[in-house]
């Protein structure tokens, strides 16, 4: 099981600020996913990155996959209260019966106040 | 398209009691997952089904947890007897197949064991 370390663990900012959260491992990933989980809901997939150095944009969110495919970052520009939630990174790992399981990091809990 | 349905949304029980959670996946999704998410952590896979067969249950505490998906559609996860450390959110997810990238999560059941 690959250990995913996310930082920071908690982040509280005001509306309009920029922020970056990180997902790191000592292992190389074939791909990595970012999810957002709002309070009282299940995680929702934001993006999948597969190529080292890849950058993907989703409105005000920018996702980057490290060149060595060991780390990833999520940058939010001009944060809004609707961005509040738990941001999780996850990697797929083969399991015992030709399937795949998602291995999640502990997440970064983001609070954006008006 | 209807999402993954779970019930109940909340449950409070005393230790040593039993409890059951129900999940109805997205129509046509062959793969169903149960995750446990303890406060402050990312989801951890408990069991994965492909149709009505188990793909991976290596992290399921089988002395007290059981799960079934008899007709390959909806699923039930049971805990008997519950312990204090079972307090968590239990998430159900589904995907088209076991090698499919995207998993769709339900809202979860928040279990409190007192």
Short mmCIF file of C-alpha atoms in Angstrom, two decimals:
data_model
loop_
_atom_site.label_atom_id
_atom_site.label_comp_id
_atom_site.label_asym_id
_atom_site.label_seq_id
_atom_site.Cartn_x
_atom_site.Cartn_y
_atom_site.Cartn_z
CA UNK A 1 0.00 0.00 0.00
CA UNK A 2 1.41 3.34 -1.06
CA UNK A 3 1.42 5.96 1.72
CA UNK A 4 0.00 9.28 0.58
CA UNK A 5 0.84 12.30 2.69
CA UNK A 6 -1.32 15.39 2.31
CA UNK A 7 -0.47 18.84 3.57
CA UNK A 8 -1.54 20.98 5.17
CA UNK A 9 -4.02 19.02 7.24
CA UNK A 10 -6.20 22.08 7.88
CA UNK A 11 -6.47 25.40 6.08
CA UNK A 12 -8.70 28.35 6.95
CA UNK A 13 -8.67 31.31 4.59
CA UNK A 14 -10.82 34.24 3.56
CA UNK A 15 -12.75 34.52 0.35
CA UNK A 16 -10.60 35.73 -2.52
CA UNK A 17 -7.32 34.28 -1.29
CA UNK A 18 -5.24 31.76 -3.22
CA UNK A 19 -4.07 28.44 -1.79
CA UNK A 20 -2.15 25.30 -2.66
CA UNK A 21 -2.47 21.84 -1.14
CA UNK A 22 -0.08 18.96 -1.67
CA UNK A 23 -0.09 15.19 -2.01
CA UNK A 24 3.25 13.38 -1.70
CA UNK A 25 4.59 9.86 -1.67
CA UNK A 26 7.92 8.07 -1.89
CA UNK A 27 6.41 5.78 -4.53
CA UNK A 28 5.80 6.39 -8.22
CA UNK A 29 2.15 6.52 -9.29
CA UNK A 30 0.73 5.42 -12.61
CA UNK A 31 -2.09 7.91 -12.04
CA UNK A 32 -3.57 10.04 -9.29
CA UNK A 33 -7.00 11.38 -8.57
CA UNK A 34 -8.26 14.37 -6.60
CA UNK A 35 -11.64 14.31 -4.85
CA UNK A 36 -13.61 16.93 -2.94
CA UNK A 37 -15.87 15.86 -0.09
CA UNK A 38 -18.38 18.37 1.22
CA UNK A 39 -19.72 18.02 4.77
CA UNK A 40 -22.28 15.21 4.98
CA UNK A 41 -21.61 13.97 1.46
CA UNK A 42 -19.44 11.40 -0.27
CA UNK A 43 -16.27 12.29 -2.22
CA UNK A 44 -16.73 13.58 -5.76
CA UNK A 45 -14.03 13.09 -8.37
CA UNK A 46 -12.47 16.35 -9.59
CA UNK A 47 -9.68 15.13 -11.87
CA UNK A 48 -7.43 12.24 -12.85
CA UNK A 49 -3.81 12.96 -13.82
CA UNK A 50 -1.73 10.32 -15.56
CA UNK A 51 1.32 11.94 -17.21
CA UNK A 52 4.36 13.28 -15.35
CA UNK A 53 4.36 17.09 -15.50
CA UNK A 54 0.71 17.21 -16.54
CA UNK A 55 -1.32 20.29 -15.65
CA UNK A 56 -5.11 20.27 -15.71
CA UNK A 57 -7.44 23.17 -15.05
CA UNK A 58 -11.00 23.04 -13.80
CA UNK A 59 -12.33 26.60 -13.59
CA UNK A 60 -10.37 28.14 -10.66
CA UNK A 61 -8.69 24.85 -9.75
CA UNK A 62 -5.30 23.91 -11.22
CA UNK A 63 -3.94 20.39 -10.73
CA UNK A 64 -0.32 19.47 -11.35
CA UNK A 65 1.29 16.04 -11.46
CA UNK A 66 4.99 16.00 -10.57
CA UNK A 67 7.53 15.18 -13.27
CA UNK A 68 8.58 12.03 -11.39
CA UNK A 69 4.94 11.10 -10.72
CA UNK A 70 5.54 10.97 -6.95
CA UNK A 71 3.64 14.10 -6.00
CA UNK A 72 0.77 16.33 -6.99
CA UNK A 73 -0.59 19.73 -6.08
CA UNK A 74 -3.94 21.48 -6.23
CA UNK A 75 -4.01 25.26 -6.50
CA UNK A 76 -7.21 27.25 -6.00
CA UNK A 77 -7.35 30.83 -7.24
CA UNK A 78 -9.65 33.35 -5.57
CA UNK A 79 -11.22 30.84 -3.19
CA UNK A 80 -14.96 31.03 -2.56
CA UNK A 81 -17.05 29.69 0.35
CA UNK A 82 -18.35 26.99 -1.99
CA UNK A 83 -14.82 25.57 -2.14
CA UNK A 84 -15.09 24.56 1.51
CA UNK A 85 -14.60 20.84 1.98
CA UNK A 86 -12.15 17.99 2.39
CA UNK A 87 -9.74 17.58 -0.52
CA UNK A 88 -8.52 14.02 -0.93
CA UNK A 89 -5.91 12.57 -3.21
CA UNK A 90 -6.10 8.90 -4.14
CA UNK A 91 -4.20 6.36 -6.20
CA UNK A 92 -5.37 3.11 -7.68
CA UNK A 93 -3.70 -0.05 -6.51
CA UNK A 94 -4.22 -3.57 -7.77
CA UNK A 95 -5.93 -5.80 -5.26
CA UNK A 96 -5.93 -9.50 -4.80
CA UNK A 97 -8.36 -10.49 -7.53
CA UNK A 98 -7.52 -8.56 -10.69
CA UNK A 99 -9.41 -5.52 -9.56
CA UNK A 100 -8.34 -2.12 -8.32
CA UNK A 101 -8.87 -0.37 -5.03
CA UNK A 102 -8.50 3.32 -4.26
CA UNK A 103 -5.95 4.24 -1.60
CA UNK A 104 -6.74 7.67 -0.14
CA UNK A 105 -4.64 10.20 1.71
CA UNK A 106 -5.98 11.73 4.94
CA UNK A 107 -7.06 14.87 3.15
CA UNK A 108 -6.78 18.63 3.57
CA UNK A 109 -9.75 20.24 5.29
CA UNK A 110 -10.38 23.66 3.73
CA UNK A 111 -12.61 26.36 5.21
CA UNK A 112 -13.27 29.50 3.20
CA UNK A 113 -14.99 32.27 5.10
CA UNK A 114 -16.83 35.21 3.47
CA UNK B 1 -29.32 9.60 -13.59
CA UNK B 2 -29.90 8.68 -9.95
CA UNK B 3 -26.81 8.51 -7.76
CA UNK B 4 -25.76 5.96 -5.18
CA UNK B 5 -28.37 5.70 -2.46
CA UNK B 6 -27.59 4.81 1.15
CA UNK B 7 -29.69 4.41 4.26
CA UNK B 8 -29.93 5.24 7.03
CA UNK B 9 -28.02 8.54 6.94
CA UNK B 10 -27.37 8.48 10.69
CA UNK B 11 -27.35 5.76 13.32
CA UNK B 12 -26.56 5.80 17.01
CA UNK B 13 -26.16 2.48 18.84
CA UNK B 14 -24.60 1.18 22.02
CA UNK B 15 -21.51 -0.99 21.94
CA UNK B 16 -22.18 -4.70 21.50
CA UNK B 17 -25.37 -3.96 19.52
CA UNK B 18 -25.70 -4.83 15.85
CA UNK B 19 -26.39 -2.51 12.92
CA UNK B 20 -26.95 -2.82 9.18
CA UNK B 21 -26.42 -0.36 6.35
CA UNK B 22 -28.00 -0.53 2.91
CA UNK B 23 -26.67 0.65 -0.45
CA UNK B 24 -28.25 0.83 -3.89
CA UNK B 25 -25.63 1.56 -6.59
CA UNK B 26 -26.08 3.40 -9.85
CA UNK B 27 -28.08 1.29 -12.30
CA UNK B 28 -25.83 -0.84 -14.47
CA UNK B 29 -22.75 -0.53 -12.28
CA UNK B 30 -21.25 -3.96 -11.79
CA UNK B 31 -18.74 -3.05 -9.09
CA UNK B 32 -19.73 -1.98 -5.59
CA UNK B 33 -17.44 -0.84 -2.77
CA UNK B 34 -17.86 -0.26 0.96
CA UNK B 35 -15.46 2.18 2.62
CA UNK B 36 -14.98 3.18 6.25
CA UNK B 37 -14.02 6.82 6.91
CA UNK B 38 -12.94 7.60 10.45
CA UNK B 39 -13.01 11.28 11.43
CA UNK B 40 -9.90 13.06 10.19
CA UNK B 41 -8.91 10.32 7.76
CA UNK B 42 -9.52 9.35 4.17
CA UNK B 43 -11.85 6.49 3.22
CA UNK B 44 -10.47 2.97 3.68
CA UNK B 45 -11.77 0.13 1.52
CA UNK B 46 -13.55 -2.61 3.45
CA UNK B 47 -14.91 -4.79 0.67
CA UNK B 48 -15.31 -4.77 -3.11
CA UNK B 49 -17.93 -6.74 -5.08
CA UNK B 50 -18.02 -7.54 -8.78
CA UNK B 51 -21.70 -8.36 -9.47
CA UNK B 52 -22.52 -10.69 -6.56
CA UNK B 53 -18.98 -11.99 -6.00
CA UNK B 54 -16.33 -10.64 -3.62
CA UNK B 55 -13.23 -9.18 -5.35
CA UNK B 56 -11.39 -8.02 -2.23
CA UNK B 57 -12.29 -8.25 1.46
CA UNK B 58 -8.76 -8.27 2.83
CA UNK B 59 -9.38 -5.26 5.10
CA UNK B 60 -12.80 -6.33 6.37
CA UNK B 61 -12.73 -7.32 10.10
CA UNK B 62 -14.53 -10.57 9.46
CA UNK B 63 -15.02 -11.41 13.12
CA UNK B 64 -17.63 -8.64 13.35
CA UNK B 65 -18.28 -7.24 9.86
CA UNK B 66 -20.15 -8.97 7.06
CA UNK B 67 -21.45 -7.84 3.69
CA UNK B 68 -23.52 -9.31 0.94
CA UNK B 69 -24.74 -8.44 -2.54
CA UNK B 70 -26.98 -11.39 -3.24
CA UNK B 71 -28.58 -10.36 -6.53
CA UNK B 72 -25.68 -8.29 -7.79
CA UNK B 73 -27.51 -5.02 -7.28
CA UNK B 74 -28.00 -3.57 -3.81
CA UNK B 75 -25.83 -4.48 -0.85
CA UNK B 76 -25.95 -4.67 2.93
CA UNK B 77 -23.07 -4.17 5.35
CA UNK B 78 -23.55 -5.46 8.89
CA UNK B 79 -21.61 -4.98 12.12
CA UNK B 80 -22.22 -7.42 14.95
CA UNK B 81 -21.27 -6.68 17.71
CA UNK B 82 -20.26 -3.04 17.36
CA UNK B 83 -17.27 -1.54 19.16
CA UNK B 84 -16.57 2.08 20.04
CA UNK B 85 -13.84 2.23 17.37
CA UNK B 86 -16.44 1.42 14.68
CA UNK B 87 -17.74 4.99 14.96
CA UNK B 88 -17.22 6.34 11.45
CA UNK B 89 -18.91 7.24 8.18
CA UNK B 90 -19.61 4.19 6.02
CA UNK B 91 -19.50 5.08 2.34
CA UNK B 92 -20.79 3.00 -0.52
CA UNK B 93 -19.47 3.57 -4.03
CA UNK B 94 -20.05 2.00 -7.42
CA UNK B 95 -18.34 1.90 -10.79
CA UNK B 96 -19.10 0.43 -14.20
CA UNK B 97 -16.42 -2.21 -13.82
CA UNK B 98 -13.56 -3.16 -11.54
CA UNK B 99 -10.92 -1.57 -13.74
CA UNK B 100 -12.91 1.61 -14.35
CA UNK B 101 -11.24 4.77 -13.11
CA UNK B 102 -14.23 6.62 -11.74
CA UNK B 103 -16.08 5.61 -8.61
CA UNK B 104 -19.32 7.32 -7.63
CA UNK B 105 -19.92 7.69 -3.91
CA UNK B 106 -23.12 7.80 -1.92
CA UNK B 107 -23.68 10.31 0.91
CA UNK B 108 -22.65 7.81 3.57
CA UNK B 109 -24.07 6.59 6.87
CA UNK B 110 -22.67 8.24 9.99
CA UNK B 111 -22.46 5.65 12.76
CA UNK B 112 -21.93 6.62 16.38
CA UNK B 113 -21.25 3.82 18.87
CA UNK B 114 -21.66 4.84 22.52
#
